PDB file of C-alpha atoms in Angstrom:
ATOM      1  CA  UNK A  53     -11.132  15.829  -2.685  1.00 97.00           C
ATOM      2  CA  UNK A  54     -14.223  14.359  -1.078  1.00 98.00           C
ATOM      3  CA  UNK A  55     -14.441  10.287  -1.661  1.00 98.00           C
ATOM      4  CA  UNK A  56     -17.643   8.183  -1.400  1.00 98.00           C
ATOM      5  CA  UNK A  57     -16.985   4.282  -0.918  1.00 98.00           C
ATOM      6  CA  UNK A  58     -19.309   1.656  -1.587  1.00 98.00           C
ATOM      7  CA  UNK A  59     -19.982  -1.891  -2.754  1.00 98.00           C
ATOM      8  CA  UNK A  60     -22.006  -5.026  -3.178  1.00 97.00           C
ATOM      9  CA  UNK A  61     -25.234  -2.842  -3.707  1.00 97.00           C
ATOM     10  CA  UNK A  62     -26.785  -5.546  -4.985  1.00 95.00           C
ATOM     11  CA  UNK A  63     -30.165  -3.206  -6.341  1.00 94.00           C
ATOM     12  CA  UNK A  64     -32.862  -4.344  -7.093  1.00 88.00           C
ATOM     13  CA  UNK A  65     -32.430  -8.005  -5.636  1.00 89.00           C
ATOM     14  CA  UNK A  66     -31.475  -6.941  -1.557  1.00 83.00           C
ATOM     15  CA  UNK A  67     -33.107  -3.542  -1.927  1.00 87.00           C
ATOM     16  CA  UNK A  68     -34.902  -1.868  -4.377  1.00 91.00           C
ATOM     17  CA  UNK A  69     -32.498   1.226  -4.078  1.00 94.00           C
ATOM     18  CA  UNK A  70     -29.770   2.721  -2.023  1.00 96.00           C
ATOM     19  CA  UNK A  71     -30.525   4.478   0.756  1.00 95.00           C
ATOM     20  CA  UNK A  72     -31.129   8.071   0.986  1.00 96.00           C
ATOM     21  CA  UNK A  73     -28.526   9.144   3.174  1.00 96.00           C
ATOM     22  CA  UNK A  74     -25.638   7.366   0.728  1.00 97.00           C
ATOM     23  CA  UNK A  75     -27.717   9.074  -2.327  1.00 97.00           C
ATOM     24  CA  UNK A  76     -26.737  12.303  -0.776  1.00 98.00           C
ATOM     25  CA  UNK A  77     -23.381  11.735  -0.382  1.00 98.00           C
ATOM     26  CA  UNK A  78     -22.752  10.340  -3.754  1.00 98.00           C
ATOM     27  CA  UNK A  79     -24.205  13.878  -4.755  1.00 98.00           C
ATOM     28  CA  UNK A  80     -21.894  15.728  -2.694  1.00 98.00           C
ATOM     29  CA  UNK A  81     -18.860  13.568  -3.333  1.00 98.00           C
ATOM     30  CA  UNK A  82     -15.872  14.332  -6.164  1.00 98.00           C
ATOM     31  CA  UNK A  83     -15.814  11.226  -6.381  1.00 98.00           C
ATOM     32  CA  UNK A  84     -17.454   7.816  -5.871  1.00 98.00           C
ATOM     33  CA  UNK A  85     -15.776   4.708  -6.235  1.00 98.00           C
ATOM     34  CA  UNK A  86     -18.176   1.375  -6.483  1.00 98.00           C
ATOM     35  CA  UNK A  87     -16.003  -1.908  -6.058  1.00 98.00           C
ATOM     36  CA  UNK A  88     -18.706  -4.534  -7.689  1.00 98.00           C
ATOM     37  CA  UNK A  89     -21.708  -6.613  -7.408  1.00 98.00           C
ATOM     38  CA  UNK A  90     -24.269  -3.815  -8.488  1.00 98.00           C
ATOM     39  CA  UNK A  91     -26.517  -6.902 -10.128  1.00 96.00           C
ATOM     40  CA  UNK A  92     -28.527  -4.260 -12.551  1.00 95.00           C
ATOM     41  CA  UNK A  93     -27.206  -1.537 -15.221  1.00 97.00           C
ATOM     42  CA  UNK A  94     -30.034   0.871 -13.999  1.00 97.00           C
ATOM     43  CA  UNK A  95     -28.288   1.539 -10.806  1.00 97.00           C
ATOM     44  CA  UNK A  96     -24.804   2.319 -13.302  1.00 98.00           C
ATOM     45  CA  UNK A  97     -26.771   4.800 -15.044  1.00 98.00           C
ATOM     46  CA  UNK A  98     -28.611   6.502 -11.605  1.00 98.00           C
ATOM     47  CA  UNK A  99     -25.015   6.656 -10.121  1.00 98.00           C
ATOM     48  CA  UNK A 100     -23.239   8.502 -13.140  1.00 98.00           C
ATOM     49  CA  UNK A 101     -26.243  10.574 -13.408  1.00 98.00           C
ATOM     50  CA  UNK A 102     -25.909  11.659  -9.818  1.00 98.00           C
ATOM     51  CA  UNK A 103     -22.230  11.627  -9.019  1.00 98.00           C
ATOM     52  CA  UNK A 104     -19.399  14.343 -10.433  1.00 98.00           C
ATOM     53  CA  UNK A 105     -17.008  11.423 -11.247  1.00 98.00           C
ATOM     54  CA  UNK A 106     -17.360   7.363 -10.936  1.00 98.00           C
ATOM     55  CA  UNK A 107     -15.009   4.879 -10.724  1.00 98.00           C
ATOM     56  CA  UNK A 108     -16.634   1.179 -11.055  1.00 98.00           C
ATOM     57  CA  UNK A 109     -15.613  -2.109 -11.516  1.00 98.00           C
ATOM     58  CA  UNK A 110     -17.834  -5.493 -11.991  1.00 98.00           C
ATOM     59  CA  UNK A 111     -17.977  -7.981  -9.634  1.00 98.00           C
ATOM     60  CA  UNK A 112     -19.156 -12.006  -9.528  1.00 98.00           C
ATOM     61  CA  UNK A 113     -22.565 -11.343  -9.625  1.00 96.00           C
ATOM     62  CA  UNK A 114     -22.692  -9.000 -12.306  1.00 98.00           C
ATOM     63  CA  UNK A 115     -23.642 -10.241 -15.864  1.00 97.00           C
ATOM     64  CA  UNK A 116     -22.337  -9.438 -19.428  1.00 98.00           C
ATOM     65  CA  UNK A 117     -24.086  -6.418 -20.042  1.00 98.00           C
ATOM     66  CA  UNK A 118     -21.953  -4.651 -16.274  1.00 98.00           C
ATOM     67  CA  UNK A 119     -19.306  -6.636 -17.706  1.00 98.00           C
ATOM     68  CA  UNK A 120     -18.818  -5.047 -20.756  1.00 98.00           C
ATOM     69  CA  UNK A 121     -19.387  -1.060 -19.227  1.00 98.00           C
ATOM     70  CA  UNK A 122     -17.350  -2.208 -16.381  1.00 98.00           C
ATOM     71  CA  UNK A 123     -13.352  -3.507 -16.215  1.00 98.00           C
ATOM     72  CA  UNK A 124     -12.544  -6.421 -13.471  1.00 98.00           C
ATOM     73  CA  UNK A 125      -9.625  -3.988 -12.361  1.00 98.00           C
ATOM     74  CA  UNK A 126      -9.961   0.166 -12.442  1.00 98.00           C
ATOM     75  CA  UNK A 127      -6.650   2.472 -11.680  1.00 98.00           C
ATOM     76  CA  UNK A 128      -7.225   5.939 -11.404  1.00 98.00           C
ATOM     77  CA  UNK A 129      -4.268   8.631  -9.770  1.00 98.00           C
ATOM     78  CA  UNK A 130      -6.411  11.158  -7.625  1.00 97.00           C
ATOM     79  CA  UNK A 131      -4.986  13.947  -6.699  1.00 96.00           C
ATOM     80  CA  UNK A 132      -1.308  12.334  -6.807  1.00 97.00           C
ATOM     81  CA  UNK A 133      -2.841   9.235  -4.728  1.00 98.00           C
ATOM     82  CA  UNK A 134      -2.561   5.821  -6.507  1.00 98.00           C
ATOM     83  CA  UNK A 135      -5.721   3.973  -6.246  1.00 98.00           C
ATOM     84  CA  UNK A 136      -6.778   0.670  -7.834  1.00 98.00           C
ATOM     85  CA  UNK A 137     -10.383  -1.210  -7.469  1.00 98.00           C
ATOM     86  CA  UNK A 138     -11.612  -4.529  -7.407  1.00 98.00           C
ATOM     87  CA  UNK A 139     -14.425  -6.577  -6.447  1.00 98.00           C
ATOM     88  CA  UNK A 140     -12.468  -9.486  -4.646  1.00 97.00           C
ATOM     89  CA  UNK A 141      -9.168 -10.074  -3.334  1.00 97.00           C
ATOM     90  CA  UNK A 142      -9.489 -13.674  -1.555  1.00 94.00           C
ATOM     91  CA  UNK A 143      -9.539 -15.047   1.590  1.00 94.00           C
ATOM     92  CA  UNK A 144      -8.854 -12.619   4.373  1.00 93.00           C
ATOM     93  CA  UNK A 145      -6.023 -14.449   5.655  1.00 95.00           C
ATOM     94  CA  UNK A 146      -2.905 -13.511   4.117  1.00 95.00           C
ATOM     95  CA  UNK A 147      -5.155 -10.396   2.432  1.00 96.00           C
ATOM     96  CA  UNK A 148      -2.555  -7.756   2.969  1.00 96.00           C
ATOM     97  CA  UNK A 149       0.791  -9.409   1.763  1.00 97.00           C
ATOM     98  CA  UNK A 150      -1.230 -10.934  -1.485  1.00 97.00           C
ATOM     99  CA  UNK A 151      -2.571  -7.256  -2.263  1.00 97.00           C
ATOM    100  CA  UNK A 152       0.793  -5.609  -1.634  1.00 97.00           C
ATOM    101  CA  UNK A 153       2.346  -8.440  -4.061  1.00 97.00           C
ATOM    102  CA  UNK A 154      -0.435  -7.583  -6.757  1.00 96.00           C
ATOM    103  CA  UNK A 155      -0.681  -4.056  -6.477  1.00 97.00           C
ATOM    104  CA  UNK A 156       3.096  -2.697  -5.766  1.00 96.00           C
ATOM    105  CA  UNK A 157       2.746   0.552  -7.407  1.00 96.00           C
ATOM    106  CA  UNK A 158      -1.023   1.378  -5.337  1.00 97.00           C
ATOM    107  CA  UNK A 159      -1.096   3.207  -2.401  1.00 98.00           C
ATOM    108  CA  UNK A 160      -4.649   2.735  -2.308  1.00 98.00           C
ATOM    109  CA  UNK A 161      -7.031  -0.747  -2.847  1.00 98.00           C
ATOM    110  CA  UNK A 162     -10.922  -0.567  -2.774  1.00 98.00           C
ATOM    111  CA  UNK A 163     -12.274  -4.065  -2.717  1.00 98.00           C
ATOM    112  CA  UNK A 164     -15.727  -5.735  -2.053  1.00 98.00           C
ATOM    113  CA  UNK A 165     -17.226  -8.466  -2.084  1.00 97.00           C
ATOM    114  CA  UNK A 166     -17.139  -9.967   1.637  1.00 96.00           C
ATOM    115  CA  UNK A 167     -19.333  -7.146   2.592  1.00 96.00           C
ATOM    116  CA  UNK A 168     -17.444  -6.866   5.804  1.00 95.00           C
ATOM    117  CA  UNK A 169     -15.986  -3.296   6.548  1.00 97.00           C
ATOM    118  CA  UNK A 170     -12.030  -3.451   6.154  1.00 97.00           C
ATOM    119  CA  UNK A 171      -9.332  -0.751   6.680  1.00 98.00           C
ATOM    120  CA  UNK A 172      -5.933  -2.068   7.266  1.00 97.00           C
ATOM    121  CA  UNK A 173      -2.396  -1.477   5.804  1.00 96.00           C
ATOM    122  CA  UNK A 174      -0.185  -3.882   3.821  1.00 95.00           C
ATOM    123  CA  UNK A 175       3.680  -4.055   4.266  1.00 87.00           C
ATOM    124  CA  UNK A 176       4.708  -1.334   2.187  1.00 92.00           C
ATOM    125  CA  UNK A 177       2.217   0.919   3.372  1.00 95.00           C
ATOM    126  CA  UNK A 178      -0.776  -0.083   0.887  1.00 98.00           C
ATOM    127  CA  UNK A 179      -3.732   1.235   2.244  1.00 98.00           C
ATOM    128  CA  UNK A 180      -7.017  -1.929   2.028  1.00 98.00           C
ATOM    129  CA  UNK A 181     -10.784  -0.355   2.613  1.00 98.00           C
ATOM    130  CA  UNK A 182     -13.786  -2.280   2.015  1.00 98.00           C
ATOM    131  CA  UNK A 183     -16.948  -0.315   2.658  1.00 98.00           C
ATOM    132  CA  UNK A 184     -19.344  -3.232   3.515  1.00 97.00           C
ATOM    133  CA  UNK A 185     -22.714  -3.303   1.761  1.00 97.00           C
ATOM    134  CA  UNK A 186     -24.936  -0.064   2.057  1.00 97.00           C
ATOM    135  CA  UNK A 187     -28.272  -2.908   1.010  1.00 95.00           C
ATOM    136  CA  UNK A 188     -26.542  -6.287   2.203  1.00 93.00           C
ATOM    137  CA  UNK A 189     -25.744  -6.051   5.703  1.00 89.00           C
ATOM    138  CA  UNK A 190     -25.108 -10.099   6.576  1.00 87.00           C
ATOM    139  CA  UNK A 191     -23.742 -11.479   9.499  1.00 86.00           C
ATOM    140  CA  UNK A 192     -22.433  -7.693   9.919  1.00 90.00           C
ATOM    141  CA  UNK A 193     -25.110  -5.560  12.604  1.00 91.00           C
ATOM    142  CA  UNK A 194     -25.704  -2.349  10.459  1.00 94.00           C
ATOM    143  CA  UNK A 195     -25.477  -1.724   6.896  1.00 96.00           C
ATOM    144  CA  UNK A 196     -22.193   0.514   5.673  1.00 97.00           C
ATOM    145  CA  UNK A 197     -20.559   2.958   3.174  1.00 98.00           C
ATOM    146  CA  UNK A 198     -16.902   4.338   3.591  1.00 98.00           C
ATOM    147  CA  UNK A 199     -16.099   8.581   3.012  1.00 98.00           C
ATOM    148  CA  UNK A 200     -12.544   9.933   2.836  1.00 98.00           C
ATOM    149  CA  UNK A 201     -10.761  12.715   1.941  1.00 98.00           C
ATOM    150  CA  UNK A 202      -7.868  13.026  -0.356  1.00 97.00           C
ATOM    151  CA  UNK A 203      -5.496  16.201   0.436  1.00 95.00           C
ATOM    152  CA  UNK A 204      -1.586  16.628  -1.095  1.00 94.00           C
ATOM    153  CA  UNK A 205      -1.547  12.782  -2.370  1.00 94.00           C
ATOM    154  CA  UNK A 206      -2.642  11.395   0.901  1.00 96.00           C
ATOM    155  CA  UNK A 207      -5.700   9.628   2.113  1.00 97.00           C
ATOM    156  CA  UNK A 208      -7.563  11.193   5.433  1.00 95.00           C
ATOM    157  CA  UNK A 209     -10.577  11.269   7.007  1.00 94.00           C
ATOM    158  CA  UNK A 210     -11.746   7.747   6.473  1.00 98.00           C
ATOM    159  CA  UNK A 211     -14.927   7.407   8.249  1.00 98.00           C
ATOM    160  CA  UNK A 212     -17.539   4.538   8.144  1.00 98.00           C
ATOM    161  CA  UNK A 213     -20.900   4.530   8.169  1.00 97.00           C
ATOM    162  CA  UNK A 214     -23.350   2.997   9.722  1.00 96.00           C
ATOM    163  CA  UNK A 215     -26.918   2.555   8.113  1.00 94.00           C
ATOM    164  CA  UNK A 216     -30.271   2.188  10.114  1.00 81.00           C
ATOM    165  CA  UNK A 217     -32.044  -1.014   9.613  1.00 70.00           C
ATOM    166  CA  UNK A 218     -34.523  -0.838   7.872  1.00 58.00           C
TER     167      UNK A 218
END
């Protein structure tokens, strides 16, 4: 199962869309999984138009109409791997005990948010990605989405990508 991984898109106020190249892999993708801050219900639509299977939740700077499409916490089981998504998790100190106290029964958290890439592991074994910002690049040098695979229950092939400036 082929994963797309991407957050605080931010459309139409940082960019007026998401680049191509993530466009194409949300196409190709079983599934994509969007941990918050999309800022406009047009880019909800485009993605569930254009993906096989989405996975969403809101974040802070989505309004009451995201809100009410959107939950603040999704849980999905793909492919026998436990996955949950949210838009923030705190401050990155202390990130990975606080998620593996809050999520016990994940073996997977997507968060946002910072729009730093993360990929670490929690006591326990929970599994933390953060896929940057694809539109929203900050203090970070290029812009980023995260792919993976899921085989037998198990996460592999987590690669992040870079974006060229604009």
């Amino acid at each position: 199962m082929r994963l797309v991984l991407t957050a605080d898109t931010h459309v139409p106020k940082r960019a007026r869309d998401l680049p191509e190249t993530l466009w194409t892999a949300i196409e190709a993708a079983d599934v994509v999984v969007h941990a918050g801050d999309w800022v406009d219900e047009a880019l909800l639509d485009a993605m569930l138009a254009r993906s096989r299977r989405l996975i969403g939740v809101y974040g802070n700077n989505d309004g009451p109409a995201l809100r009410a499409r959107l939950p603040e916490v999704a849980r999905v089981d793909l492919d026998g791997l436990r996955v949950a998504v949210v838009h923030e998790t705190g401050p990155r100190t202390g990130r990975e005990q606080r998620c593996a106290a809050r999520y016990p029964d994940v073996d997977l958290l997507v968060f946002g948010h910072s729009h730093i890439p993360w990929d670490t592991e929690a006591p326990g074994g929970l599994r933390l990605l953060n896929p940057g910002s694809p539109t929203d690049r900050r203090s970070q040098p290029h812009a980023t989405y995260l792919e993976a695979e899921i085989t037998d229950g198990r996460l592999t092939g987590v690669r992040l990508h870079r974006l060229p400036r604009p």
